[in-house]
XYZ file of C-alpha atoms in Angstrom:
211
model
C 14.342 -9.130 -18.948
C 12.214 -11.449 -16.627
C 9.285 -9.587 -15.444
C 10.662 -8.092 -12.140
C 9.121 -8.922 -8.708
C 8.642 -5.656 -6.984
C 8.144 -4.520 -2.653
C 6.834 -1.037 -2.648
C 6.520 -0.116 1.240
C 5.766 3.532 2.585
C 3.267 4.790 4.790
C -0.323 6.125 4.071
C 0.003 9.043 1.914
C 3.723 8.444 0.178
C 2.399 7.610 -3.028
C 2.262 3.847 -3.291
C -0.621 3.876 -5.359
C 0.223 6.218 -7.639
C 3.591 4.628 -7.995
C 2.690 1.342 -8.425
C 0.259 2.058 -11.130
C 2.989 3.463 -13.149
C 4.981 0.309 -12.344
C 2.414 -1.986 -13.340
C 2.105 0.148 -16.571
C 5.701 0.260 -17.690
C 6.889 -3.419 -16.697
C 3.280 -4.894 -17.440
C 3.357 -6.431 -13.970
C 0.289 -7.272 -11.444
C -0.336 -4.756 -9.014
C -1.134 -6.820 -5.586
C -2.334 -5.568 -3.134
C -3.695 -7.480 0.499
C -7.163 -5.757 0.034
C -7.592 -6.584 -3.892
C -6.196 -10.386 -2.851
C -8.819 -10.641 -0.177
C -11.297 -9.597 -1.639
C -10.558 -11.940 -4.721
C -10.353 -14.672 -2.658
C -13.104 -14.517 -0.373
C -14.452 -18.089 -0.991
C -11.025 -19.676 -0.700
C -11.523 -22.650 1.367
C -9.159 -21.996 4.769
C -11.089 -24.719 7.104
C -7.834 -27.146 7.283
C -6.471 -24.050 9.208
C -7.483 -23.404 12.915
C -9.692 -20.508 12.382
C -12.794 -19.269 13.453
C -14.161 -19.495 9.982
C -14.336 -21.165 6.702
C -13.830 -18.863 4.479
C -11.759 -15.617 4.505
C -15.349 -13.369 3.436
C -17.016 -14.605 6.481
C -14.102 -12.527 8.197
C -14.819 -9.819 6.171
C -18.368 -9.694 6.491
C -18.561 -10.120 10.111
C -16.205 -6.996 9.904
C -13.393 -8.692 11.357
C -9.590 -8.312 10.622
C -8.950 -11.653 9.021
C -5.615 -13.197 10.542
C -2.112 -13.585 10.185
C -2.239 -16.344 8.450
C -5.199 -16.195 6.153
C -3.664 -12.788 4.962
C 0.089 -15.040 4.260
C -1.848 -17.889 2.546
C -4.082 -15.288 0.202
C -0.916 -13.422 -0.781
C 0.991 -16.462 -2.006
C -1.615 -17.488 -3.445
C -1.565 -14.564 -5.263
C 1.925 -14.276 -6.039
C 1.972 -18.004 -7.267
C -0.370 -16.574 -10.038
C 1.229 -13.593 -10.924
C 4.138 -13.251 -13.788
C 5.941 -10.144 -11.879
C 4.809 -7.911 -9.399
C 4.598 -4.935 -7.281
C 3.117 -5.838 -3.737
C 1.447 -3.218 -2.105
C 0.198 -3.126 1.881
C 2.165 -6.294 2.707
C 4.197 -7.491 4.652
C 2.430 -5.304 7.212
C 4.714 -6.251 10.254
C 8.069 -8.832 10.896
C 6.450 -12.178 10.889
C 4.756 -11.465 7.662
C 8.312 -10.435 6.179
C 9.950 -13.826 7.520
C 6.643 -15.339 5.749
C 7.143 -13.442 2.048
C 10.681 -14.549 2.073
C 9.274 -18.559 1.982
C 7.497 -17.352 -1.051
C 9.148 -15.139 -3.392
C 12.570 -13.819 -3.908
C 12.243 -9.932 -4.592
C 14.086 -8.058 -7.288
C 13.868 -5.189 -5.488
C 12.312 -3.291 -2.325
C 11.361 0.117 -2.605
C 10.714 2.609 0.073
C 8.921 5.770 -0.032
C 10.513 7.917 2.107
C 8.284 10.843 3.106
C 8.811 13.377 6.579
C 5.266 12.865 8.916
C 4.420 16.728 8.860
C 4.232 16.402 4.915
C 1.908 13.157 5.082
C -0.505 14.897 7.636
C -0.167 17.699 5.087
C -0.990 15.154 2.091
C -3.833 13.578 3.948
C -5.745 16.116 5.850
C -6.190 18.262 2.894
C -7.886 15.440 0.552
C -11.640 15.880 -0.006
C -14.113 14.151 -1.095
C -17.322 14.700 -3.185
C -19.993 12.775 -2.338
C -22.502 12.929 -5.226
C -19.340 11.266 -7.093
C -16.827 9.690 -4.696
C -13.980 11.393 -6.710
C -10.884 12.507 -4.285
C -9.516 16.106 -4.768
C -6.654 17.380 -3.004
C -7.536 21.673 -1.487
C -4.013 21.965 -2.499
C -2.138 19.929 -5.238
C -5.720 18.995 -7.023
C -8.416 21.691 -6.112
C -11.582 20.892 -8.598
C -11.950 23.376 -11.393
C -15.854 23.903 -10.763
C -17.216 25.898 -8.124
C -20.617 23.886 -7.154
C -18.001 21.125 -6.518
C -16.149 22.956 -4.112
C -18.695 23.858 -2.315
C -19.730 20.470 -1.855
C -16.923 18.789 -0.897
C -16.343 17.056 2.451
C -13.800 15.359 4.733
C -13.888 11.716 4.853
C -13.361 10.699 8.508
C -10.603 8.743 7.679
C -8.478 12.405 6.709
C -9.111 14.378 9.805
C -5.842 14.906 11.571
C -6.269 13.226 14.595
C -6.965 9.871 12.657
C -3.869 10.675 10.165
C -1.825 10.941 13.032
C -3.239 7.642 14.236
C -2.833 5.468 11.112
C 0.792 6.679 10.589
C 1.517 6.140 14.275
C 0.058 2.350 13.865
C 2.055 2.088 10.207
C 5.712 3.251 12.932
C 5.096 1.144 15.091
C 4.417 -2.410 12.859
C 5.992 -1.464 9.550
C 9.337 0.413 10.829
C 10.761 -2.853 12.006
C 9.849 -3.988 8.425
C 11.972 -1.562 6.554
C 15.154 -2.254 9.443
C 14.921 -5.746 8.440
C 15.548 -4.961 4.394
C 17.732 -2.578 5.275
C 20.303 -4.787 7.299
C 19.670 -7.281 4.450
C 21.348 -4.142 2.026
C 18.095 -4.750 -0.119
C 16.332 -1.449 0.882
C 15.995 1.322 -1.727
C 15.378 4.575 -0.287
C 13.502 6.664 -3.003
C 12.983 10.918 -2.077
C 8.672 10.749 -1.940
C 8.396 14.210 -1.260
C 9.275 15.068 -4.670
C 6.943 15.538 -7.515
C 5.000 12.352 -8.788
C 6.685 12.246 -11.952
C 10.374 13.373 -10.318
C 9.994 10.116 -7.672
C 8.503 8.082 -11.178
C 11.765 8.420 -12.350
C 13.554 7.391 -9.351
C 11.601 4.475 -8.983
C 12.109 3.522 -12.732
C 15.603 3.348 -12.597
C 15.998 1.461 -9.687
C 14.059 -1.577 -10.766
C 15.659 -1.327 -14.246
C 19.131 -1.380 -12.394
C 17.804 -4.102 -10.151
C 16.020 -6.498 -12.185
C-alpha cells in the first residue's frame, strides 16, 4: 500500500493531535502541521512574492499572521517532501482548500465531529503546571500528586470566554471547508466524542478502506 495522504480537520479540542500521532505511528507518515511547516521554514526565501517581507520568520517575529500565500507556498513545500501524510491546521478557510487541491490529491479527509458544549467542556478544564509546562485535564487526566494540584493554573488561552471565541472563529472559516468535501462525497465523519482509543479505531479503518 502507497503511504496514504491524509486531511484530518476538526476544531480546537476534537482530538487532532492525539489522532494524528497515532496516524503517523501506524502508517509511518509525516505529521504536518502549518505551525511545525512555518516554523521549519522560516528562512525560506518569499521576496519574488509581493509581501511585506523577505522571509516568512520576519512575519513571525514581528508577531504578525504571515499571509495567505506564504502559508500555501510553505505547505507545498512541505508536502512535496513528505512520502504520506496527515495535514493538520490547514486548509484553514475555502481559498486555501481550492489551493491544496493544486497540490496533492488526498486519500482521504477526516473529520472530527465533536458537539460545542463538549469542546468548551474539553478545553476549559485543561491545566497547566508551570514549573513543568505539562497539560493535565481536572477531569479525564487529574495529576496523581497533590503539590501539583495545587499548583496548577489556567492558561489564558482555556478560559471560556476565549474557547468560545476560537471555536466561533474555527465556524465561521473552517465550516465552509468541511461543506466543500462534503459535496465532493470525500468527507468522513468520524464520532470524536468517543473515547481516544474507540475514535482510533474509527479513524484506522477508514484510511485502511480508503487508501
Amino acid at each position: 500500500m502507497a503511504q496514504p495522504r491524509i486531511l484530518i480537520l476538526g476544531a480546537p479540542g476534537a482530538g487532532k493531535g492525539t489522532q494524528s500521532a497515532r496516524i503517523t505511528e501506524e502508517f509511518g507518515v509525516d505529521h504536518i502541521t502549518t505551525g511545525d511547516a512555518l516554523r521549519n521554514n522560516k528562512e525560506m526565501d518569499i521576496s519574488d512574492m509581493d509581501t511585506e517581507y523577505d522571509t516568512p520568520g520576519e512575519y513571525m517575529d514581528q508577531g504578525e499572521l504571515v499571509p495567505d500565500e506564504v502559508v500555501n507556498a510553505i505547505v507545498d513545500e512541505a508536502l512535496s517532501q513528505a512520502n504520506g501524510f496527515v495535514l493538520d491546521g490547514y486548509p484553514r478557510n475555502l481559498e486555501q482548500a481550492e489551493e491544496l487541491e493544486d497540490m496533492t490529491d488526498l486519500d482521504v479527509v477526516l473529520y472530527l465531529d465533536v458537539d460545542e458544549e463538549e469542546l468548551v467542556h474539553r478545553l476549559t478544564g485543561r491545566r497547566m503546571d508551570p514549573e513543568t509546562g505539562d497539560i493535565y485535564h481536572l477531569e479525564y487526566n487529574p495529576p496523581t500528586d497533590p503539590e501539583v494540584e495545587d499548583r496548577l493554573v489556567q492558561r489564558d488561552d482555556d478560559t471560556e470566554e476565549t474557547v468560545r471565541e476560537r471555536l466561533s472563529v474555527f465556524q465561521e472559516n473552517t465550516e465552509p471547508v468541511i461543506e466543500h468535501y462534503e459535496a465532493q462525497g470525500d468527507l468522513e465523519r468520524i464520532d470524536g466524542e468517543r473515547a481516544p482509543d474507540d475514535v482510533w479505531e474509527d479513524v484506522k479503518s477508514t484510511i485502511e478502506s480508503a487508501a
